[in-house]
Coordinates of C-alpha atoms in Angstrom, one line a residue:
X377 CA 4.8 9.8 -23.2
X378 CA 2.5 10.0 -25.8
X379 CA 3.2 6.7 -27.8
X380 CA 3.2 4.8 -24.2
X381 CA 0.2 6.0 -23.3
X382 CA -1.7 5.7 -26.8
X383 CA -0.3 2.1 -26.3
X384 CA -2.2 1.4 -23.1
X385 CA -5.4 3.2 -24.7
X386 CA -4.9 1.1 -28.0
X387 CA -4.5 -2.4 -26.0
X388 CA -7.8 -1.0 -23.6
X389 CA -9.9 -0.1 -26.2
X390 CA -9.6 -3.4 -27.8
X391 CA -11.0 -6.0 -25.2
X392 CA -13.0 -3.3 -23.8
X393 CA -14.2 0.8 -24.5
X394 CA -11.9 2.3 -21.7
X395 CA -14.1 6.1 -20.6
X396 CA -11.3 8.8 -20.6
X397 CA -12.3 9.2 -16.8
X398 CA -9.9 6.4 -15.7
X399 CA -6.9 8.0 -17.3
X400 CA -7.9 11.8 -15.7
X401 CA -8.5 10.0 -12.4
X402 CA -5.1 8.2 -12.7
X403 CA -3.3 11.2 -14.0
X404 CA -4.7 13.8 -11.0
X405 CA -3.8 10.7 -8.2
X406 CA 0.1 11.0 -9.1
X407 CA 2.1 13.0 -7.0
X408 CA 3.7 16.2 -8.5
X409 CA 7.6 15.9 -8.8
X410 CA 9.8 18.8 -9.5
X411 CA 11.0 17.6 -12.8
X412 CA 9.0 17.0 -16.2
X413 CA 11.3 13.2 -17.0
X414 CA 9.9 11.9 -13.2
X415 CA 6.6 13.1 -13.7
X416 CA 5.7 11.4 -17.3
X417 CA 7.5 8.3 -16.1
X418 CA 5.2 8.1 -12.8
X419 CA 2.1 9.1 -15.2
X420 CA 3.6 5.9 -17.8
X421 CA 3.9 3.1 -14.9
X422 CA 0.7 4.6 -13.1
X423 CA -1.6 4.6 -16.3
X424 CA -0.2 1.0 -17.2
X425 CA -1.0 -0.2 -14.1
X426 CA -4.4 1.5 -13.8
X427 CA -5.3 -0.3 -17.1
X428 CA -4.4 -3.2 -16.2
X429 CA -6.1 -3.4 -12.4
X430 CA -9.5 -2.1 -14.3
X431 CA -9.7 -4.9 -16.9
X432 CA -7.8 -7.8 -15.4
X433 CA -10.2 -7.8 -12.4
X434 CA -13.6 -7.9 -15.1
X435 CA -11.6 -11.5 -16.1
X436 CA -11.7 -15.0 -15.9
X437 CA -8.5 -16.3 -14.7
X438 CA -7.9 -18.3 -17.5
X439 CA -8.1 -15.1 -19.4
X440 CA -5.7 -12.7 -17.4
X441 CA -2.6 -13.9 -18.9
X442 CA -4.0 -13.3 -22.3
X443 CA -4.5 -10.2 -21.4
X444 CA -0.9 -9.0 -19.7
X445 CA 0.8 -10.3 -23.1
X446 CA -1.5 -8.3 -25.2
X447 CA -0.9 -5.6 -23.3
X448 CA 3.0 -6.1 -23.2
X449 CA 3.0 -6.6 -27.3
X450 CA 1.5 -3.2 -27.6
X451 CA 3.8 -1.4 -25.9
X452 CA 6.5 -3.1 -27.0
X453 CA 5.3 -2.7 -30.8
X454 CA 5.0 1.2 -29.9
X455 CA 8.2 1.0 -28.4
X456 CA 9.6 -0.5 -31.8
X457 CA 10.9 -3.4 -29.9
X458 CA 8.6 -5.8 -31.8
X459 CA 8.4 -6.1 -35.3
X460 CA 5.2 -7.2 -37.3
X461 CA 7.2 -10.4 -38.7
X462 CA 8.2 -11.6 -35.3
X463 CA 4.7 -11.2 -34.4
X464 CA 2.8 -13.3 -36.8
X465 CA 5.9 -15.7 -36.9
X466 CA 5.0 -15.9 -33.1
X467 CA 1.3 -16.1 -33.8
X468 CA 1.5 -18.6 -36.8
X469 CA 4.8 -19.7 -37.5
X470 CA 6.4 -19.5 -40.5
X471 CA 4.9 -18.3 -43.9
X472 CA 5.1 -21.2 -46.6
X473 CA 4.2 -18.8 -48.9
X474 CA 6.2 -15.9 -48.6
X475 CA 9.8 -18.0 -48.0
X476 CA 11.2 -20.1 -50.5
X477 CA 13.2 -22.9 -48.4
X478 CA 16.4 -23.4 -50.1
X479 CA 17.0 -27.4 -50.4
X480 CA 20.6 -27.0 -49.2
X481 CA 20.2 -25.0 -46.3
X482 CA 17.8 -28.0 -45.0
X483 CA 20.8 -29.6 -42.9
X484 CA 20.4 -33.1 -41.5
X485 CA 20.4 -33.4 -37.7
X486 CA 23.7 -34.0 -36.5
X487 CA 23.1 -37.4 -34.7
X488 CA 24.6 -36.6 -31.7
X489 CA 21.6 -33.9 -30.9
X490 CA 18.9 -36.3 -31.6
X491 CA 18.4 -37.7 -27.8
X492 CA 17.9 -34.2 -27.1
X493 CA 16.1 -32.8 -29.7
X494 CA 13.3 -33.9 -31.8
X495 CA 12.6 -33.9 -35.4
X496 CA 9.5 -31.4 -34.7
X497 CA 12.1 -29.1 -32.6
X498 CA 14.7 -29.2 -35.1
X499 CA 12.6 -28.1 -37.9
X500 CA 11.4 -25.4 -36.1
X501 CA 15.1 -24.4 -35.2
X502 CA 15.8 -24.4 -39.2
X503 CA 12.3 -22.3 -39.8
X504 CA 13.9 -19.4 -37.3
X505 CA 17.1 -19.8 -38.7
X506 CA 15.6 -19.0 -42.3
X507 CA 12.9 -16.4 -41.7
X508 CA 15.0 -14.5 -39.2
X509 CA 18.7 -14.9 -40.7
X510 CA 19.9 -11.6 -39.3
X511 CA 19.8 -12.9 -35.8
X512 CA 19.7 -17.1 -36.2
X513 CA 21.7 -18.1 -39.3
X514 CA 23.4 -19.9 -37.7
X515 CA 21.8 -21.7 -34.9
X516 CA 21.8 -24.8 -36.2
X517 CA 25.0 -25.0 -36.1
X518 CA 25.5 -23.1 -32.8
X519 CA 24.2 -25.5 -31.2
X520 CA 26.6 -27.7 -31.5
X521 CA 29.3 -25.3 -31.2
X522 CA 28.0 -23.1 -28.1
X523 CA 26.2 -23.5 -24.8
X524 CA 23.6 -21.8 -25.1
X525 CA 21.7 -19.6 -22.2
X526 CA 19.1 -17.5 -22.1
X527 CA 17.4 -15.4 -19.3
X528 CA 14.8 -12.4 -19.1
X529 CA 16.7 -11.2 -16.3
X530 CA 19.5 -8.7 -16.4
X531 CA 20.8 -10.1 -12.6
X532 CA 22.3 -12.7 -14.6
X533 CA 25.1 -11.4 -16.5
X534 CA 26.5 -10.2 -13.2
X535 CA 26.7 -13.6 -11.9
X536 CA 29.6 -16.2 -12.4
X537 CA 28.8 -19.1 -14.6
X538 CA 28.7 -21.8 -11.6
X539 CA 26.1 -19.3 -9.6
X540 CA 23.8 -19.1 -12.8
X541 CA 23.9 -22.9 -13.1
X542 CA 22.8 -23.1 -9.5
X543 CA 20.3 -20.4 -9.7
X544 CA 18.7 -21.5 -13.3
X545 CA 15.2 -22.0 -12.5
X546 CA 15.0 -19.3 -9.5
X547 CA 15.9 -16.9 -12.1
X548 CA 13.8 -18.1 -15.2
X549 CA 17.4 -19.1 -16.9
X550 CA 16.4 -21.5 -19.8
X551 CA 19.5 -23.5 -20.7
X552 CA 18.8 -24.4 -24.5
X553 CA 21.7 -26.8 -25.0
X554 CA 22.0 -29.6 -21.9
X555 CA 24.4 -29.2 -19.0
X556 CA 25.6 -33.2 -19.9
X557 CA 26.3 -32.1 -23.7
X558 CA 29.9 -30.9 -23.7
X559 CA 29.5 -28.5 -20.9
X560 CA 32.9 -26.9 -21.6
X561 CA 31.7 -25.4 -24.7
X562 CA 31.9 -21.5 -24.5
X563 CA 28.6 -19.5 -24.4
X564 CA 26.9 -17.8 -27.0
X565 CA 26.0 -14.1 -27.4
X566 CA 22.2 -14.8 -28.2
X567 CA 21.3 -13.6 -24.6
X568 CA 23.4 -10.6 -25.1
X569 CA 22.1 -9.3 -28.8
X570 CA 18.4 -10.1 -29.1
X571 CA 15.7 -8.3 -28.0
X572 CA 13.3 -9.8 -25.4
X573 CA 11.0 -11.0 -27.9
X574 CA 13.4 -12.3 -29.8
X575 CA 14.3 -14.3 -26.4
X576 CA 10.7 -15.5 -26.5
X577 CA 10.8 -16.8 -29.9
X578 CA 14.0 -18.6 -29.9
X579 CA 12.8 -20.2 -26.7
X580 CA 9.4 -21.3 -27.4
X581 CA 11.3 -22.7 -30.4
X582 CA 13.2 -25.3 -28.5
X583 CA 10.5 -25.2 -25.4
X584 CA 6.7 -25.4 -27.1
X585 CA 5.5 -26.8 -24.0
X586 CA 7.0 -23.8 -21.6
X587 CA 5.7 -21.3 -23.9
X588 CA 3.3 -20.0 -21.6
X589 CA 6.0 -20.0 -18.3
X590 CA 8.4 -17.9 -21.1
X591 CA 5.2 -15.4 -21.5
X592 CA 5.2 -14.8 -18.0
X593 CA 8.9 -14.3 -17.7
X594 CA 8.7 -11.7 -20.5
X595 CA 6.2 -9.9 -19.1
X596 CA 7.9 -10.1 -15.6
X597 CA 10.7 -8.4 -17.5
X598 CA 9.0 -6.0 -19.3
X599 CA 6.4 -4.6 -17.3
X600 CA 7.0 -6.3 -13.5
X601 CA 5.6 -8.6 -11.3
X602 CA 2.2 -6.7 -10.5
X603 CA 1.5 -8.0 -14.0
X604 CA 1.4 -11.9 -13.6
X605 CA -0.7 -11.3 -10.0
X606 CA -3.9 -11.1 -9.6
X607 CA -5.1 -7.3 -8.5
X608 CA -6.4 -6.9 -5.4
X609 CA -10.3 -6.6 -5.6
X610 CA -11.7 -6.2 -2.0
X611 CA -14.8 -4.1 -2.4
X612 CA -14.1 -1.6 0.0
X613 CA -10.9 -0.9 -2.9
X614 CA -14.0 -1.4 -5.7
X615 CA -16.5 0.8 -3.9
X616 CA -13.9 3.6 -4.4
X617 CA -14.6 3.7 -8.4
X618 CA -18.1 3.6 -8.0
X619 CA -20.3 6.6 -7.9
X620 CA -24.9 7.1 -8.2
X621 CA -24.6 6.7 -12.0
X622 CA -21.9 3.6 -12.4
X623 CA -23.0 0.2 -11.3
X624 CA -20.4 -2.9 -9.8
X625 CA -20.8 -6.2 -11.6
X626 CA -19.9 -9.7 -10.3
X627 CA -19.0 -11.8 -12.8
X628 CA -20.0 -15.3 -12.1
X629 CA -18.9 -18.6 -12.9
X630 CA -20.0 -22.1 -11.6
X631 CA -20.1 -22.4 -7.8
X632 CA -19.2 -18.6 -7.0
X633 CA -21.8 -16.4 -4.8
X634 CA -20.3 -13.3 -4.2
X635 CA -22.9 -12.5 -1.2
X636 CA -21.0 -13.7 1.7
X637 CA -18.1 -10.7 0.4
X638 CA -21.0 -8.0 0.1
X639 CA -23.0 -9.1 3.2
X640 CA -19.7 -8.6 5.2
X641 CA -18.7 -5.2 3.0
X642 CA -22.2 -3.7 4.1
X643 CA -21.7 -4.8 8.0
X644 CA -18.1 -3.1 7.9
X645 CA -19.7 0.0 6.2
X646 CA -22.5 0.3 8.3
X647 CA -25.5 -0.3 5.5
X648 CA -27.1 -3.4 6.1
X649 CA -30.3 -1.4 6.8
X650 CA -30.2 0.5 3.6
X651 CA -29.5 -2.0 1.5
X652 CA -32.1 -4.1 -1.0
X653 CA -31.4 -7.3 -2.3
X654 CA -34.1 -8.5 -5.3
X655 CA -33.2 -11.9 -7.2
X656 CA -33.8 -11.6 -10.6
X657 CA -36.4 -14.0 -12.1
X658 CA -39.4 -14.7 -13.5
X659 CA -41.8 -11.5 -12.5
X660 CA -39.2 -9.8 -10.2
X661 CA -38.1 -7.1 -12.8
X662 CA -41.4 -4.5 -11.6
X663 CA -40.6 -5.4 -8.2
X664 CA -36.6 -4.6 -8.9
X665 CA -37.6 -1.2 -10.4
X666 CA -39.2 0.1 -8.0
X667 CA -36.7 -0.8 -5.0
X668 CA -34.3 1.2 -7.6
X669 CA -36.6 4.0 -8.1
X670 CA -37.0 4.9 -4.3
X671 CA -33.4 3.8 -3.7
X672 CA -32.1 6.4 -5.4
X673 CA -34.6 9.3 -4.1
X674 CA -33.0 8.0 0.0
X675 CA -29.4 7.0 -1.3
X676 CA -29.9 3.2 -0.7
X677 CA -28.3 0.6 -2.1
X678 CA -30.0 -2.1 -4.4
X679 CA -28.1 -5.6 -5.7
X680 CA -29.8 -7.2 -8.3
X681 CA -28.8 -11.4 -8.3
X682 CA -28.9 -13.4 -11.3
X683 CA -29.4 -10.8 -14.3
X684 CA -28.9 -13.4 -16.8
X685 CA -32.2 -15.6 -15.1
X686 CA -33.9 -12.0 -16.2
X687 CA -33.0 -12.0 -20.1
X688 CA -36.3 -10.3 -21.3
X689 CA -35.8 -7.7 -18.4
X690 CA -32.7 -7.0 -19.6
X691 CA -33.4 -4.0 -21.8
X692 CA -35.6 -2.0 -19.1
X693 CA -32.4 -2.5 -16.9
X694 CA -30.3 -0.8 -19.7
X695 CA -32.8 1.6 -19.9
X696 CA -32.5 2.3 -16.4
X697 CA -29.0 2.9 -16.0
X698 CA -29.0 5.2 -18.8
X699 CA -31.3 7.3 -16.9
X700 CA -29.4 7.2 -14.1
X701 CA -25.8 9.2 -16.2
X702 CA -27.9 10.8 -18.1
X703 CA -29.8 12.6 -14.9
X704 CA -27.1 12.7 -12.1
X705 CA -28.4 15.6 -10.0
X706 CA -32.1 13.4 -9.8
X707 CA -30.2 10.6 -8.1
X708 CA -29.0 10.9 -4.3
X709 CA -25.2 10.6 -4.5
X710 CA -25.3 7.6 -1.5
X711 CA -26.8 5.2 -4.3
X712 CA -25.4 2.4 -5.8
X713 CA -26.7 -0.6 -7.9
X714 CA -25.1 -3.4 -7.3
X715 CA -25.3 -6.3 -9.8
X716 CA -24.4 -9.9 -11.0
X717 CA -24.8 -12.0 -13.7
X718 CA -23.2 -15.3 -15.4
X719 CA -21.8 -14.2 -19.0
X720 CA -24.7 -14.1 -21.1
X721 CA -26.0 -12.5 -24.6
X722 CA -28.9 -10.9 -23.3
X723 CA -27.0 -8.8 -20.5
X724 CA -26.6 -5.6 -22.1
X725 CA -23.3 -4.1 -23.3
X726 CA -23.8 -0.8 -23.2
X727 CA -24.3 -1.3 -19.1
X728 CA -21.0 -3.6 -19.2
X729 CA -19.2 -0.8 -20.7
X730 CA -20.0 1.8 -18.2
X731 CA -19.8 -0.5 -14.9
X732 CA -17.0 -1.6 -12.3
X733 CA -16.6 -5.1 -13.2
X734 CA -15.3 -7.9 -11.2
X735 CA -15.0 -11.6 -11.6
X736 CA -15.9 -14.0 -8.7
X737 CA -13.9 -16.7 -8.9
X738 CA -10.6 -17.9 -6.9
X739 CA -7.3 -17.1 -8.1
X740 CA -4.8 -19.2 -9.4
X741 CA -1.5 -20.2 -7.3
X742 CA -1.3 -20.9 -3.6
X743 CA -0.3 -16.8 -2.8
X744 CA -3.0 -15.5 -4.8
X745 CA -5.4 -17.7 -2.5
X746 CA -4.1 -17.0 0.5
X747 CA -3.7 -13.0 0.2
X748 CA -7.6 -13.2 -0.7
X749 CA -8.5 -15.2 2.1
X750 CA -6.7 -13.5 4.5
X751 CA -7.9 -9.9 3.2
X752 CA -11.5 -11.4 4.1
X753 CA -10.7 -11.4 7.8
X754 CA -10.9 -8.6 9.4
X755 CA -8.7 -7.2 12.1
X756 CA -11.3 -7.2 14.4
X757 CA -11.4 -11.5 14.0
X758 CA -8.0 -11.3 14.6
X759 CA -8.4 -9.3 17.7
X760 CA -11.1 -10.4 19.2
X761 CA -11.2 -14.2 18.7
X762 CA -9.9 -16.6 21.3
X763 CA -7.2 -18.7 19.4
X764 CA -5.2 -15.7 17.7
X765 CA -5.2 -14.5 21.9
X766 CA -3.8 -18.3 22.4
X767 CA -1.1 -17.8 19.9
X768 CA 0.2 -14.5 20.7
X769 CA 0.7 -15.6 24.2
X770 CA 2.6 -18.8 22.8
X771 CA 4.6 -16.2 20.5
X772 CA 6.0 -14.4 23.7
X773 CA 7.9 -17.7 25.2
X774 CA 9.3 -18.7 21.5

């Protein structure tokens, strides 16, 4: 328990100062269990997943994969499943100087592998072969010998050979050696003996250009699929983390406006009259102040638009939320400051640190749209408007 969980602080603390509170909340949410192995695994799987919802939510989707990977390395490195040289071998290939090549270890290409592998492929295959000898010595010539296969996914070695050829790309099967290349050949043991890592180098070595679909396959494996998806991040779920002294942020990029999402969120809760909505600019700061100073005296809510249009306002707002933690039982516990801002120098860290933070941006992948558009309706649209009435009529005759 404790190396798991000192890996998911580790990984936290790096891409962002993690407050103890998320763990304590996470660790007084699980359910008790009557024995002590069930309730540290529960606490390990909830406190992963708590880490990642918090952080991968404040990201840009072109940054959430980064993330998971990071994350997965640190556990796995905790774990002792990673070693440091596979690491920066993964990170920057091999060491020139650290390895002497021996001359006559550089074997040619056999020329019947050349349609299917090129010189820049090949050299790599002799680089893992040399730095890692334990587990590839002798690759280069296994792949003449052997067919070989290998999977993240332990569904595979219960399956007959003809059902894993069928099922290769359902199952994130990556077949190193080509079905057309003497397909009779037996099959190595590499997906048997090497760790999942190891998996991840070896294919990345013949596959640069699917390195990042092998990333997500090992951290499918490793950690599950709630790590390759996008967390959910309907406010009503964000609301829950906030309290009078911790602010939400919207992260912005081009052509997001998060307003539509919180106009709706205030209707469904039943605030729209208590709520103050200021856009940041030139001269608004005095006027945002003092909507924040009265809001917290009557438990309103304030949203502040556009921080970053508001650089040189930016340090009275830091000011302001520090205030606000450091004098809880001035502040009506209904309050909440809502905020957004495009990434920017000027907003100020320490207020980034201590905030819910959420990016506004669509997802990636036809799912991850479609949950979020569909968790925008709400199941009063659904009741109430004509069509969906249309269709569930239709549905009884079908």
């Amino acid at each position: 328990m404790g190396h798991s969980g000192n890996a998911r602080f580790f990984d936290t603390t790096q891409h962002a100062p993690m407050e103890s509170q998320l763990f304590n909340t996470t660790i007084q949410n699980c359910p008790n269990v009557t024995t002590l192995d069930e309730r540290i695994q529960i606490l390990i799987d909830s406190i992963t997943i708590a880490t990642y919802n918090n952080i991968s939510r404040g990201l840009f989707e072109r940054d959430k994969l980064i993330f998971s990977f990071m994350l997965c390395i640190e556990i796995l490195k905790q774990m002792n499943q990673i070693t440091m040289n596979e690491w920066l071998y993964f990170l920057l290939g091999i060491p020139n100087n650290n390895i002497i090549i021996n001359t006559k270890q550089q074997l040619e290409q056999p020329i019947h592998t050349k349609n299917w592998l090129n010189i820049k492929q090949w050299k790599r295959i002799i680089d893992l072969s040399q730095y890692f000898p334990e587990q590839f010595h002798t690759l280069p010539n296994d792949i003449c010998n052997y067919s070989i296969i290998i999977d993240f996914n332990p569904i595979m070695k219960q399956l007959p050979r003809e059902q894993e050829e069928n099922k290769e790309e359902e199952l994130g099967i990556y077949r190193l050696t080509p079905k057309d290349y003497k397909n009779t050949l037996p099959l190595s043991n590499y997906n048997e003996k090497l760790t999942s890592f190891q998996k991840l180098l070896l294919i990345s070595t013949f596959y640069e250009d699917q390195t990042i679909k092998v990333i997500r396959d090992f951290i499918y494996y490793n950690l599950g699929k709630e790590f390759i998806e996008t967390p959910s991040c309907h406010l009503s779920i964000l609301y829950k983390e906030m309290d009078s002294m911790t602010p939400l942020i919207f992260i912005l990029s081009n052509g997001s406006d998060p307003m539509n999402q919180f106009q709706k969120f205030i209707k469904e809760f039943n605030y729209i009259e208590r709520v103050h909505i200021v856009s940041l600019g030139q001269g608004q700061g005095p006027k945002a102040e003092k909507l924040i100073h009265e809001a917290c005296k009557l438990g309103d809510w304030v949203f502040l638009q556009n921080c970053h249009l508001a650089a040189s306002w930016m340090i009275r707002l830091e000011e302001i939320v520090k205030q606000l933690a450091e004098n809880p039982k001035s502040t009506h516990t209904d309050f909440r400051l809502y905020l957004s801002s495009m990434p920017s120098k000027s907003f100020p860290i320490s207020v980034l640190q201590n905030s819910v933070k959420v990016t506004n941006e669509p997802p990636k992948g036809l799912k991850a749209n479609l949950i979020r558009a569909l968790n925008d309706i709400s199941m009063e649209s659904f009741n109430t408007h004509g069509m969906f009435t249309m269709l569930g009529v239709c549905s009884i005759y079908i």
